[in-house]
Coordinates of C-alpha atoms in Angstrom, one line a residue:
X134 CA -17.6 -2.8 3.2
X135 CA -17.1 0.8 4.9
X136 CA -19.6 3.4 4.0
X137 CA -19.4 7.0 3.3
X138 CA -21.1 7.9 7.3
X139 CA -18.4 5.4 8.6
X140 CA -15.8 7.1 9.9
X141 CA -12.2 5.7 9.6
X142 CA -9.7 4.7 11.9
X143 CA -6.9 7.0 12.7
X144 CA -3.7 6.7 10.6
X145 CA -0.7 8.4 12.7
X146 CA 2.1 6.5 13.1
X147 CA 2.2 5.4 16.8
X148 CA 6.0 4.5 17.8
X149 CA 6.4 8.1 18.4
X150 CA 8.3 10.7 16.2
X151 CA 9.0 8.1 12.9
X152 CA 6.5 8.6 10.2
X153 CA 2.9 10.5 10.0
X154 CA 1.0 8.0 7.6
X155 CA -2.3 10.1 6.3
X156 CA -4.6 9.1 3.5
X157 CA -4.1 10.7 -0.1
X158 CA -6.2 13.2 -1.6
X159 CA -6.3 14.5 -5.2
X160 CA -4.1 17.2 -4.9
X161 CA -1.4 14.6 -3.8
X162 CA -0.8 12.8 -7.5
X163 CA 1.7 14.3 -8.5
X164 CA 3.6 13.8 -5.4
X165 CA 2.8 10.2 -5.7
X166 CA 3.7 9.5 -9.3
X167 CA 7.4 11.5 -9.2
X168 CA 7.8 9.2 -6.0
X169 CA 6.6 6.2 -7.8
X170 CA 8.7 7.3 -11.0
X171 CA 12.4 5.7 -9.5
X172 CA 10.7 2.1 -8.9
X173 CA 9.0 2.0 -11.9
X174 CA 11.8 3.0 -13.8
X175 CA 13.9 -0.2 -11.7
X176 CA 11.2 -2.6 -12.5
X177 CA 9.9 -3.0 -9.4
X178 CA 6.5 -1.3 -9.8
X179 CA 4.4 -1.7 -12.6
X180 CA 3.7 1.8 -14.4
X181 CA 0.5 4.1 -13.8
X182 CA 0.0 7.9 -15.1
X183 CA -0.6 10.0 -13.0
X184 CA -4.5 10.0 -13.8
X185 CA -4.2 6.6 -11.7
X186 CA -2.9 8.4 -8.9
X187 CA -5.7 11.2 -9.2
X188 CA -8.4 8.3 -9.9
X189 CA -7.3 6.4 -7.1
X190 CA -6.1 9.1 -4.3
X191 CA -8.5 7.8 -1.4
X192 CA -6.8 3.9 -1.8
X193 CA -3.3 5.5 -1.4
X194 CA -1.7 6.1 2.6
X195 CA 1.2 8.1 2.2
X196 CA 4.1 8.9 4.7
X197 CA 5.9 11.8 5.4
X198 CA 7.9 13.2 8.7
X199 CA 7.0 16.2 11.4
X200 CA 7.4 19.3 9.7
X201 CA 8.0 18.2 6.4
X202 CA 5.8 17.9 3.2
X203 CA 7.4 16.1 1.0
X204 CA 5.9 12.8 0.5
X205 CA 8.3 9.7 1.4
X206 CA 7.1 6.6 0.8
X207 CA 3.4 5.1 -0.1
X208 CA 1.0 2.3 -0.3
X209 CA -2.3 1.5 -1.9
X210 CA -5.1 -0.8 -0.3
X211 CA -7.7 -1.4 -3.2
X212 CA -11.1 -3.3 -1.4
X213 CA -12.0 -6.4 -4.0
X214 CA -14.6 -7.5 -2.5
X215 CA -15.9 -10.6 -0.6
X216 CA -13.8 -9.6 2.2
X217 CA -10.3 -9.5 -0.1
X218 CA -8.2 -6.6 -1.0
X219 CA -5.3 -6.1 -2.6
X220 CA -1.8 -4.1 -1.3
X221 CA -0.4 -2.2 -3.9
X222 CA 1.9 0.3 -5.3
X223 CA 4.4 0.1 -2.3
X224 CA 7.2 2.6 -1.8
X225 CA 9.9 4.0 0.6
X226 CA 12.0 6.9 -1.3
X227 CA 15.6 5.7 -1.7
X228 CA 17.6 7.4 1.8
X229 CA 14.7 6.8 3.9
X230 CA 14.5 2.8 3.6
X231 CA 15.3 1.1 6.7
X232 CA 13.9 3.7 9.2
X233 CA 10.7 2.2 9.6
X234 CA 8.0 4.2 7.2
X235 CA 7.1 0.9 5.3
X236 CA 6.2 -0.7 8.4
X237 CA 4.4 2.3 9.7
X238 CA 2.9 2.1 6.2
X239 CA 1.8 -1.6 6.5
X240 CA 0.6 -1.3 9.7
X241 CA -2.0 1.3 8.9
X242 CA -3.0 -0.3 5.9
X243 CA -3.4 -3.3 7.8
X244 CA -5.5 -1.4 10.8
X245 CA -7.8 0.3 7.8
X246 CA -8.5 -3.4 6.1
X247 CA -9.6 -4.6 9.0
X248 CA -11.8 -1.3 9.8
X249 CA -13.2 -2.5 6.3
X250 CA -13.5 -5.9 7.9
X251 CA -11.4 -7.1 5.4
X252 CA -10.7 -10.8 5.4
X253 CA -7.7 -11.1 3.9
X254 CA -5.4 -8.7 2.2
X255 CA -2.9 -10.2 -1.0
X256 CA -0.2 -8.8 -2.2
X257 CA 2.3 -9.3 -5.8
X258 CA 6.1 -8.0 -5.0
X259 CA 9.5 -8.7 -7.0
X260 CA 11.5 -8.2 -4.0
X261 CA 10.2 -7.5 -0.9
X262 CA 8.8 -10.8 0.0
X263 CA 11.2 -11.1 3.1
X264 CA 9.8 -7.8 4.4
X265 CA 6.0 -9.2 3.8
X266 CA 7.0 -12.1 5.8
X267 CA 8.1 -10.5 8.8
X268 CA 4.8 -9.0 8.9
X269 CA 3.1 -12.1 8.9
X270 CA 2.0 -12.7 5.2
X271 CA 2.9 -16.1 3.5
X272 CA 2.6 -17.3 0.0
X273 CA -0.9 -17.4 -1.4
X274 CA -2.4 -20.8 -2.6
X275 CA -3.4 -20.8 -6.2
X276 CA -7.5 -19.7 -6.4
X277 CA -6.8 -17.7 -3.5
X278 CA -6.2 -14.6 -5.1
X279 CA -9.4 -12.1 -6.4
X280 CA -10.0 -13.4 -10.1
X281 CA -9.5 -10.0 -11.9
X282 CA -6.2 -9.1 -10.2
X283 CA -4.6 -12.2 -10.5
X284 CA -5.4 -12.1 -14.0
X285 CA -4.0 -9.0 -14.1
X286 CA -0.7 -9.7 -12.9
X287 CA 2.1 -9.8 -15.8
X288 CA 4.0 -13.5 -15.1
X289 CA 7.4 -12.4 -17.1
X290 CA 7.7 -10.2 -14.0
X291 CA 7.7 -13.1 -11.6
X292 CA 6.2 -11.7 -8.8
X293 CA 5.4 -13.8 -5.6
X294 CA 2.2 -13.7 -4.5
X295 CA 1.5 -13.5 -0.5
X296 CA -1.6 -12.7 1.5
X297 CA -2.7 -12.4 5.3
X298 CA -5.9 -13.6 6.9
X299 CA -6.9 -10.8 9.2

């Protein structure tokens, strides 16, 4: 588990001029819930206020492009514990899918789990299990899961549940 002297790895994309991934901070909430607002609205995220987004800030990577602000997609890595942690709250604004900001997006999430020395990182998703896989996570084995989220997780939504050793 990282501590507050650790320092964290840095979260730039790297393929050149595609997405800047930074971590969230407070003031970026309300950017990250009026993103969030379209998928949850489809179904394909499950709904948090914006007190979530404020609460949770430092778990959130967001993604944006040089010399813009606006926020374009985003991802939450929540640390369970015992070397687990859960991907969340993933999102690429509609018109900017396909362009490679959810990979950039995964891949530092990915890069600050293992900084965590994170064992394995699980995930719950409606429709983007394809995308998942061609990033190397498979379905998860039942008991796999941390307890509390699995619990957590609302069946009548019929999410797929993946994870990825590190």
């Amino acid at each position: 588990m990282m501590t507050a002297a650790t320092p964290r790895p840095p979260l730039h994309g790297t393929d050149g001029l595609p997405p800047l991934v930074r971590r969230a901070r407070p003031h970026d909430a309300p950017a990250l819930h009026a993103l969030s607002l379209a998928f949850i609205r489809s179904g394909a995220l499950r709904p948090r206020s914006v007190d979530h987004y404020l609460a949770h800030a430092g778990e959130f990577l967001l993604a944006t492009r040089r010399g813009r602000t606006s926020t374009l997609g985003c991802l939450a890595l929540s640390d369970e514990g015992d070397g687990a942690a859960v991907l969340y709250n993933f999102c690429v604004a509609q018109g900017n899918q396909g362009q490679g900001l959810g990979a950039a997006l995964l891949r530092a999430a990915l890069a600050d789990a293992r900084h965590r020395l994170v064992r394995e990182v699980f995930t719950a998703t409606t429709s983007g299990a394809a995308f998942f896989r061609r990033h190397g996570f498979v379905p998860a084995g039942p008991g796999r899961a941390p307890a509390a989220w699995a619990a957590a997780l609302d069946p009548a939504r019929g999410s797929e549940v993946l994870s990825r050793r590190l």
